[in-house]
CSV table of C-alpha atoms in Angstrom, one decimal:
chain,number,residue,atom,x,y,z
P,1,MET,CA,123.5,-66.6,-114.1
P,2,THR,CA,125.9,-65.0,-111.6
P,3,GLN,CA,125.7,-61.2,-110.9
P,4,THR,CA,127.7,-58.9,-108.7
P,5,VAL,CA,126.0,-56.8,-106.0
P,6,ARG,CA,127.2,-54.3,-103.4
P,7,ALA,CA,126.8,-55.6,-99.9
P,8,VAL,CA,127.8,-54.7,-96.3
P,9,THR,CA,130.2,-57.1,-94.5
P,10,ILE,CA,131.9,-57.1,-91.1
P,11,ARG,CA,135.1,-59.0,-90.4
P,12,GLN,CA,135.2,-58.1,-86.7
P,13,HIS,CA,132.7,-57.0,-84.1
P,14,GLY,CA,132.9,-53.4,-83.0
P,15,GLY,CA,131.6,-49.9,-83.8
P,16,PRO,CA,130.0,-48.7,-87.0
P,17,GLU,CA,133.4,-48.4,-88.6
P,18,VAL,CA,133.7,-52.2,-88.9
P,19,MET,CA,131.1,-52.2,-91.7
P,20,GLU,CA,132.6,-52.4,-95.1
P,21,ILE,CA,130.8,-52.3,-98.5
P,22,GLU,CA,132.2,-54.8,-101.0
P,23,ASP,CA,131.2,-56.5,-104.2
P,24,ARG,CA,129.6,-59.9,-103.7
P,25,ALA,CA,128.8,-62.6,-106.3
P,26,LEU,CA,125.1,-63.7,-106.4
P,27,GLY,CA,123.8,-66.7,-108.2
P,28,GLU,CA,120.5,-68.4,-108.6
P,29,PRO,CA,118.2,-69.4,-105.8
P,30,GLY,CA,118.1,-73.0,-104.7
P,31,PRO,CA,115.1,-75.1,-103.7
P,32,GLY,CA,112.9,-73.2,-101.3
P,33,GLU,CA,114.8,-69.9,-101.9
P,34,VAL,CA,114.1,-66.6,-103.6
P,35,ARG,CA,116.3,-63.9,-105.0
P,36,ILE,CA,115.0,-60.4,-104.2
P,37,ARG,CA,116.2,-57.1,-105.6
P,38,HIS,CA,115.9,-54.5,-102.8
P,39,HIS,CA,114.3,-51.2,-103.2
P,40,ALA,CA,114.6,-50.4,-99.5
P,41,ILE,CA,116.2,-52.0,-96.5
P,42,GLY,CA,115.1,-51.7,-92.8
P,43,LEU,CA,117.4,-50.6,-90.0
P,44,ASN,CA,116.9,-52.2,-86.6
P,45,PHE,CA,118.6,-52.5,-83.2
P,46,ILE,CA,119.3,-56.2,-83.8
P,47,ASP,CA,121.7,-55.1,-86.6
P,48,VAL,CA,123.6,-53.1,-84.0
P,49,TYR,CA,123.6,-56.0,-81.5
P,50,GLN,CA,125.0,-58.3,-84.2
P,51,ARG,CA,127.6,-55.8,-85.4
P,52,SER,CA,128.8,-55.0,-81.9
P,53,GLY,CA,129.0,-58.6,-80.8
P,54,LEU,CA,126.2,-58.5,-78.2
P,55,TYR,CA,124.7,-61.2,-80.4
P,56,GLN,CA,127.7,-63.2,-81.6
P,57,MET,CA,127.9,-64.2,-85.3
P,58,PRO,CA,130.5,-66.2,-87.2
P,59,LEU,CA,132.8,-63.9,-89.0
P,60,PRO,CA,133.0,-62.5,-91.7
P,61,ALA,CA,129.3,-61.8,-91.5
P,62,ALA,CA,126.5,-60.0,-93.4
P,63,LEU,CA,124.1,-57.7,-91.7
P,64,GLY,CA,120.4,-56.7,-92.0
P,65,GLN,CA,117.2,-58.6,-91.3
P,66,GLU,CA,114.6,-56.7,-93.3
P,67,GLY,CA,113.9,-55.5,-96.8
P,68,ALA,CA,111.4,-55.0,-99.6
P,69,GLY,CA,111.7,-55.1,-103.3
P,70,ILE,CA,111.0,-57.2,-106.4
P,71,VAL,CA,111.4,-61.0,-106.6
P,72,GLU,CA,113.8,-61.7,-109.4
P,73,ALA,CA,113.8,-65.5,-109.3
P,74,VAL,CA,112.4,-68.4,-107.2
P,75,GLY,CA,113.8,-71.9,-106.6
P,76,ASP,CA,112.0,-75.2,-106.8
P,77,GLY,CA,109.1,-75.7,-104.4
P,78,VAL,CA,108.3,-72.0,-103.9
P,79,THR,CA,104.6,-71.5,-104.7
P,80,HIS,CA,103.5,-68.4,-102.9
P,81,LEU,CA,105.8,-66.1,-104.9
P,82,LYS,CA,107.0,-65.7,-108.5
P,83,ALA,CA,109.4,-63.6,-110.5
P,84,GLY,CA,108.1,-60.0,-110.7
P,85,ASP,CA,106.2,-60.0,-107.4
P,86,ARG,CA,106.5,-57.2,-104.9
P,87,ALA,CA,107.6,-58.7,-101.7
P,88,ALA,CA,108.9,-57.9,-98.2
P,89,TYR,CA,110.5,-59.9,-95.4
P,90,ALA,CA,111.9,-59.9,-91.9
P,91,GLY,CA,114.0,-62.7,-90.5
P,92,GLY,CA,116.0,-65.5,-92.0
P,93,PRO,CA,119.8,-65.3,-92.2
P,94,ALA,CA,121.3,-61.8,-91.9
P,95,GLY,CA,122.1,-60.2,-95.2
P,96,ALA,CA,119.6,-57.4,-96.1
P,97,TYR,CA,122.3,-54.7,-96.3
P,98,ALA,CA,122.8,-55.4,-100.0
P,99,GLU,CA,121.5,-54.4,-103.4
P,100,ALA,CA,120.0,-57.9,-103.8
P,101,ARG,CA,120.2,-61.2,-102.0
P,102,ILE,CA,119.0,-64.9,-101.9
P,103,LEU,CA,117.2,-66.1,-98.8
P,104,PRO,CA,114.7,-68.7,-97.6
P,105,ALA,CA,111.2,-68.1,-99.2
P,106,GLY,CA,109.4,-68.9,-95.9
P,107,VAL,CA,110.1,-65.5,-94.4
P,108,VAL,CA,109.3,-63.6,-97.6
P,109,VAL,CA,105.6,-62.4,-98.1
P,110,PRO,CA,103.8,-60.7,-100.9
P,111,LEU,CA,103.7,-57.0,-100.4
P,112,PRO,CA,100.3,-55.4,-101.3
P,113,ASP,CA,100.3,-52.8,-104.0
P,114,GLY,CA,99.0,-50.1,-101.6
P,115,ILE,CA,102.1,-50.4,-99.4
P,116,SER,CA,105.3,-48.8,-100.7
P,117,PHE,CA,108.7,-50.5,-100.7
P,118,GLU,CA,110.0,-48.1,-98.1
P,119,GLU,CA,107.0,-48.8,-95.9
P,120,GLY,CA,107.4,-52.5,-96.4
P,121,ALA,CA,111.1,-52.3,-95.4
P,122,ALA,CA,110.4,-50.1,-92.5
P,123,VAL,CA,107.5,-52.0,-91.0
P,124,MET,CA,108.1,-55.7,-91.3
P,125,LEU,CA,110.4,-56.4,-88.4
P,126,LYS,CA,108.9,-53.7,-86.2
P,127,GLY,CA,105.3,-54.3,-87.2
P,128,LEU,CA,105.6,-58.1,-86.8
P,129,THR,CA,107.1,-57.5,-83.4
P,130,VAL,CA,104.1,-55.4,-82.4
P,131,GLN,CA,101.8,-58.1,-83.8
P,132,PHE,CA,103.3,-60.8,-81.6
P,133,LEU,CA,103.4,-58.5,-78.6
P,134,PHE,CA,99.7,-57.7,-78.8
P,135,ARG,CA,98.3,-60.9,-80.4
P,136,ARG,CA,100.5,-63.8,-79.5
P,137,THR,CA,102.4,-63.2,-76.2
P,138,THR,CA,99.7,-62.7,-73.6
P,139,PRO,CA,95.9,-62.1,-73.9
P,140,LEU,CA,95.0,-58.4,-74.3
P,141,ALA,CA,91.5,-57.0,-74.5
P,142,PRO,CA,89.9,-53.6,-74.9
P,143,GLY,CA,90.3,-51.6,-71.7
P,144,ASP,CA,93.6,-53.3,-70.7
P,145,THR,CA,96.5,-51.0,-69.8
P,146,VAL,CA,100.0,-51.3,-71.3
P,147,LEU,CA,103.2,-49.5,-70.5
P,148,PHE,CA,105.4,-49.2,-73.5
P,149,GLN,CA,109.0,-48.1,-72.9
P,150,ALA,CA,110.5,-45.9,-75.7
P,151,ALA,CA,107.1,-45.2,-77.3
P,152,ALA,CA,108.5,-42.7,-79.9
P,153,GLY,CA,110.8,-45.2,-81.6
P,154,GLY,CA,110.0,-47.3,-84.7
P,155,VAL,CA,108.4,-50.1,-82.8
P,156,GLY,CA,106.8,-47.8,-80.2
P,157,LEU,CA,105.0,-45.6,-82.7
P,158,ILE,CA,103.5,-48.7,-84.4
P,159,ALA,CA,102.5,-50.0,-80.9
P,160,CYS,CA,100.8,-46.7,-80.0
P,161,GLN,CA,98.6,-46.9,-83.2
P,162,TRP,CA,97.9,-50.6,-82.7
P,163,ALA,CA,96.8,-50.0,-79.1
P,164,ARG,CA,94.5,-47.2,-80.2
P,165,SER,CA,92.9,-49.4,-82.9
P,166,GLU,CA,92.2,-52.1,-80.3
P,167,GLY,CA,90.9,-49.9,-77.6
P,168,ILE,CA,93.9,-50.6,-75.3
P,169,ARG,CA,95.2,-47.9,-73.1
P,170,LEU,CA,98.9,-47.4,-73.8
P,171,ILE,CA,101.1,-45.3,-71.5
P,172,GLY,CA,104.3,-44.5,-73.3
P,173,THR,CA,107.7,-43.3,-72.1
P,174,ALA,CA,110.1,-41.1,-74.1
P,175,GLY,CA,113.1,-39.0,-73.5
P,176,SER,CA,111.9,-35.5,-74.4
P,177,ALA,CA,108.7,-33.4,-74.5
P,178,GLU,CA,108.8,-33.6,-78.3
P,179,LYS,CA,109.0,-37.4,-78.3
P,180,CYS,CA,106.2,-37.6,-75.8
P,181,ALA,CA,104.1,-35.4,-78.0
P,182,LEU,CA,104.9,-37.8,-80.9
P,183,ALA,CA,103.7,-40.8,-79.0
P,184,LEU,CA,100.5,-39.0,-78.0
P,185,GLU,CA,99.9,-38.0,-81.6
P,186,HIS,CA,100.2,-41.7,-82.7
P,187,GLY,CA,97.7,-43.0,-80.1
P,188,ALA,CA,99.3,-43.2,-76.7
P,189,SER,CA,96.8,-42.4,-74.0
P,190,GLU,CA,99.4,-40.8,-71.8
P,191,ALA,CA,103.2,-40.1,-72.2
P,192,ILE,CA,105.9,-39.9,-69.5
P,193,ASN,CA,109.1,-38.0,-70.0
P,194,TYR,CA,111.5,-40.5,-68.3
P,195,ARG,CA,114.2,-37.7,-68.0
P,196,GLU,CA,111.9,-35.6,-65.8
P,197,ALA,CA,109.7,-38.1,-63.9
P,198,ASP,CA,109.9,-41.3,-61.9
P,199,VAL,CA,108.3,-43.6,-64.4
P,200,ALA,CA,107.0,-46.1,-61.8
P,201,ALA,CA,105.6,-43.4,-59.5
P,202,GLU,CA,103.9,-41.7,-62.4
P,203,VAL,CA,102.4,-45.0,-63.7
P,204,LYS,CA,101.0,-45.7,-60.2
P,205,ARG,CA,99.5,-42.2,-60.2
P,206,LEU,CA,97.9,-42.7,-63.6
P,207,THR,CA,96.5,-46.1,-62.7
P,208,ASP,CA,95.2,-45.0,-59.2
P,209,GLY,CA,97.9,-47.1,-57.6
P,210,ARG,CA,97.0,-50.4,-59.4
P,211,GLY,CA,99.8,-50.6,-62.0
P,212,VAL,CA,99.5,-51.8,-65.6
P,213,ASP,CA,98.5,-55.2,-66.9
P,214,VAL,CA,101.4,-55.5,-69.2
P,215,VAL,CA,104.8,-53.8,-69.7
P,216,MET,CA,106.4,-54.0,-73.2
P,217,ASP,CA,110.1,-53.1,-72.8
P,218,GLY,CA,112.5,-53.1,-75.7
P,219,VAL,CA,115.1,-50.8,-73.9
P,220,GLY,CA,116.6,-53.5,-71.6
P,221,ARG,CA,119.1,-52.8,-68.9
P,222,ASP,CA,118.3,-49.2,-68.1
P,223,THR,CA,114.5,-49.7,-67.7
P,224,PHE,CA,114.0,-53.3,-66.5
P,225,ASP,CA,113.8,-52.7,-62.8
P,226,ALA,CA,111.4,-49.7,-63.1
P,227,SER,CA,109.3,-51.7,-65.6
P,228,LEU,CA,108.7,-54.4,-63.0
P,229,ASP,CA,107.7,-51.8,-60.5
P,230,CYS,CA,105.0,-50.6,-62.9
P,231,LEU,CA,103.1,-53.9,-63.0
P,232,ARG,CA,100.0,-54.8,-61.1
P,233,PRO,CA,100.0,-58.1,-59.2
P,234,LEU,CA,100.1,-61.0,-61.6
P,235,GLY,CA,101.0,-58.6,-64.4
P,236,MET,CA,103.1,-59.6,-67.4
P,237,MET,CA,106.6,-58.2,-68.2
P,238,ILE,CA,107.6,-58.6,-71.8
P,239,SER,CA,111.3,-57.8,-72.3
P,240,PHE,CA,111.8,-57.9,-76.0
P,241,GLY,CA,115.0,-55.8,-76.7
P,242,ASN,CA,118.3,-54.5,-75.4
P,243,ALA,CA,118.6,-51.0,-76.8
P,244,SER,CA,120.4,-49.8,-73.6
P,245,GLY,CA,122.3,-53.1,-73.1
P,246,LYS,CA,121.6,-56.7,-71.9
P,247,VAL,CA,119.4,-57.1,-68.8
P,248,PRO,CA,121.5,-58.6,-65.9
P,249,PRO,CA,120.5,-62.0,-64.4
P,250,VAL,CA,117.2,-61.8,-62.6
P,251,ASP,CA,116.6,-63.4,-59.2
P,252,ILE,CA,113.3,-65.3,-59.8
P,253,MET,CA,112.2,-64.5,-56.2
P,254,THR,CA,112.0,-60.8,-57.2
P,255,LEU,CA,109.0,-61.7,-59.3
P,256,ALA,CA,107.3,-63.3,-56.3
P,257,ALA,CA,108.1,-60.3,-54.0
P,258,LYS,CA,106.7,-57.8,-56.5
P,259,GLY,CA,103.3,-59.5,-56.9
P,260,SER,CA,103.7,-63.0,-58.5
P,261,LEU,CA,104.7,-61.3,-61.7
P,262,GLN,CA,105.2,-63.1,-65.1
P,263,LEU,CA,108.2,-62.5,-67.2
P,264,THR,CA,109.0,-63.5,-70.8
P,265,ARG,CA,111.8,-62.7,-73.3
P,266,PRO,CA,110.3,-63.5,-76.8
P,267,THR,CA,111.8,-62.8,-80.2
P,268,MET,CA,110.0,-62.2,-83.4
P,269,PHE,CA,112.1,-64.9,-85.2
P,270,THR,CA,110.6,-67.7,-83.1
P,271,HIS,CA,107.1,-66.5,-84.2
P,272,VAL,CA,107.9,-66.3,-87.9
P,273,ALA,CA,109.8,-69.5,-88.1
P,274,ASP,CA,106.7,-71.3,-89.4
P,275,PRO,CA,106.0,-69.9,-92.9
P,276,ALA,CA,102.2,-70.1,-92.7
P,277,THR,CA,102.3,-68.3,-89.3
P,278,CYS,CA,104.6,-65.7,-90.8
P,279,ARG,CA,102.2,-65.0,-93.7
P,280,ALA,CA,99.2,-64.8,-91.3
P,281,MET,CA,101.0,-62.3,-89.1
P,282,ALA,CA,102.0,-60.2,-92.1
P,283,ALA,CA,98.4,-60.2,-93.4
P,284,ASP,CA,97.2,-59.0,-90.0
P,285,LEU,CA,99.8,-56.2,-90.0
P,286,PHE,CA,99.1,-55.2,-93.7
P,287,GLY,CA,95.4,-55.1,-92.9
P,288,LYS,CA,96.1,-52.5,-90.2
P,289,ILE,CA,98.1,-50.4,-92.6
P,290,GLU,CA,95.7,-50.6,-95.5
P,291,SER,CA,92.8,-49.7,-93.2
P,292,GLY,CA,94.6,-46.6,-92.0
P,293,ALA,CA,94.8,-47.8,-88.4
P,294,ILE,CA,98.6,-47.8,-88.7
P,295,ARG,CA,100.7,-45.2,-90.6
P,296,VAL,CA,104.3,-46.1,-91.2
P,297,ARG,CA,106.4,-43.2,-90.2
P,298,ILE,CA,109.8,-43.0,-91.9
P,299,ASP,CA,111.9,-40.1,-90.5
P,300,GLN,CA,115.4,-41.0,-91.7
P,301,ARG,CA,116.6,-42.3,-95.0
P,302,PHE,CA,120.3,-43.1,-95.7
P,303,PRO,CA,122.0,-44.3,-98.9
P,304,LEU,CA,123.5,-47.8,-98.4
P,305,ASP,CA,127.0,-46.3,-98.6
P,306,GLN,CA,126.2,-44.2,-95.5
P,307,VAL,CA,125.3,-47.2,-93.4
P,308,GLN,CA,127.9,-46.2,-90.7
P,309,GLU,CA,126.2,-42.8,-90.2
P,310,ALA,CA,122.8,-44.6,-90.0
P,311,HIS,CA,124.1,-46.8,-87.2
P,312,ARG,CA,125.6,-43.9,-85.3
P,313,ALA,CA,122.2,-42.1,-85.5
P,314,LEU,CA,120.3,-45.1,-84.2
P,315,GLU,CA,122.7,-45.9,-81.4
P,316,GLY,CA,122.8,-42.2,-80.4
P,317,ARG,CA,119.0,-42.2,-80.0
P,318,ALA,CA,118.9,-39.4,-82.6
P,319,THR,CA,116.1,-41.1,-84.6
P,320,THR,CA,112.3,-41.2,-84.4
P,321,GLY,CA,110.0,-43.5,-86.2
P,322,SER,CA,111.7,-45.8,-88.7
P,323,THR,CA,114.9,-45.6,-90.7
P,324,VAL,CA,115.6,-47.1,-94.1
P,325,LEU,CA,118.6,-47.6,-96.2
P,326,ILE,CA,118.3,-47.1,-100.0
P,327,PRO,CA,120.5,-49.3,-102.2
């Protein structure tokens, strides 16, 4: 059976204005696929990168990496989901900006009854990002110190809570006193207003000159150099996003000069490529939410037909917490 759904398409890279809503035919899922009817859709910076052309995509292209809703149908070979199940996902081919879609079942996980569709859509990509940052990228233990750049954003607020639940000291940065207060409320041990203070100098002061064990930096170009200066010798720099733009090429000898530093540029999509690993990561994340250790903060909601306005708010750093689109 073929149905028609509303979905966002881009035919050229550019600003928010290139996103168009059109009718799209949707059929039955094939082997290893599911069809999901969205109740909520997540908004993330990777959507901006793909729309703008920072991450090139063949055109015309769909957008969106994250959603939650009800499974309408499953294809042959899918055993962990069935029609009628509540489900959420992050990853797979872009296309979440739609009323419904078909996608590979491997990235779709059952959504516990205690987690709402909006929470599921808001937390999957950001929460799985935090999961791999804290669990899978470099060893972290209670008492370790982390600097998290942009701690009042959607990923940052989850990271603050995750760190508190693990006994990890998180020093967060944010661009206003209000955003610093938000990070502290969610579990940051200290917060630095990067508009008023030299972040590296303040980190050294807070750590008695030692520096932090790990930096988690999703901002990119504007913060990269300062982030390196915040690390202790042998520390780990995790550059996981480009909110301010792509990081320029790095002279590897810089890492040696600053204390034999380590540097990695991971993506969530590598970690969730294996379906069993994806489900295990999601179970870890959902356990944090159901225990109350992590509260999903959704501060902005936009109807799907206001997707251009949603992107403008995100790019203008006018958002806190997570943002969802409602189809």
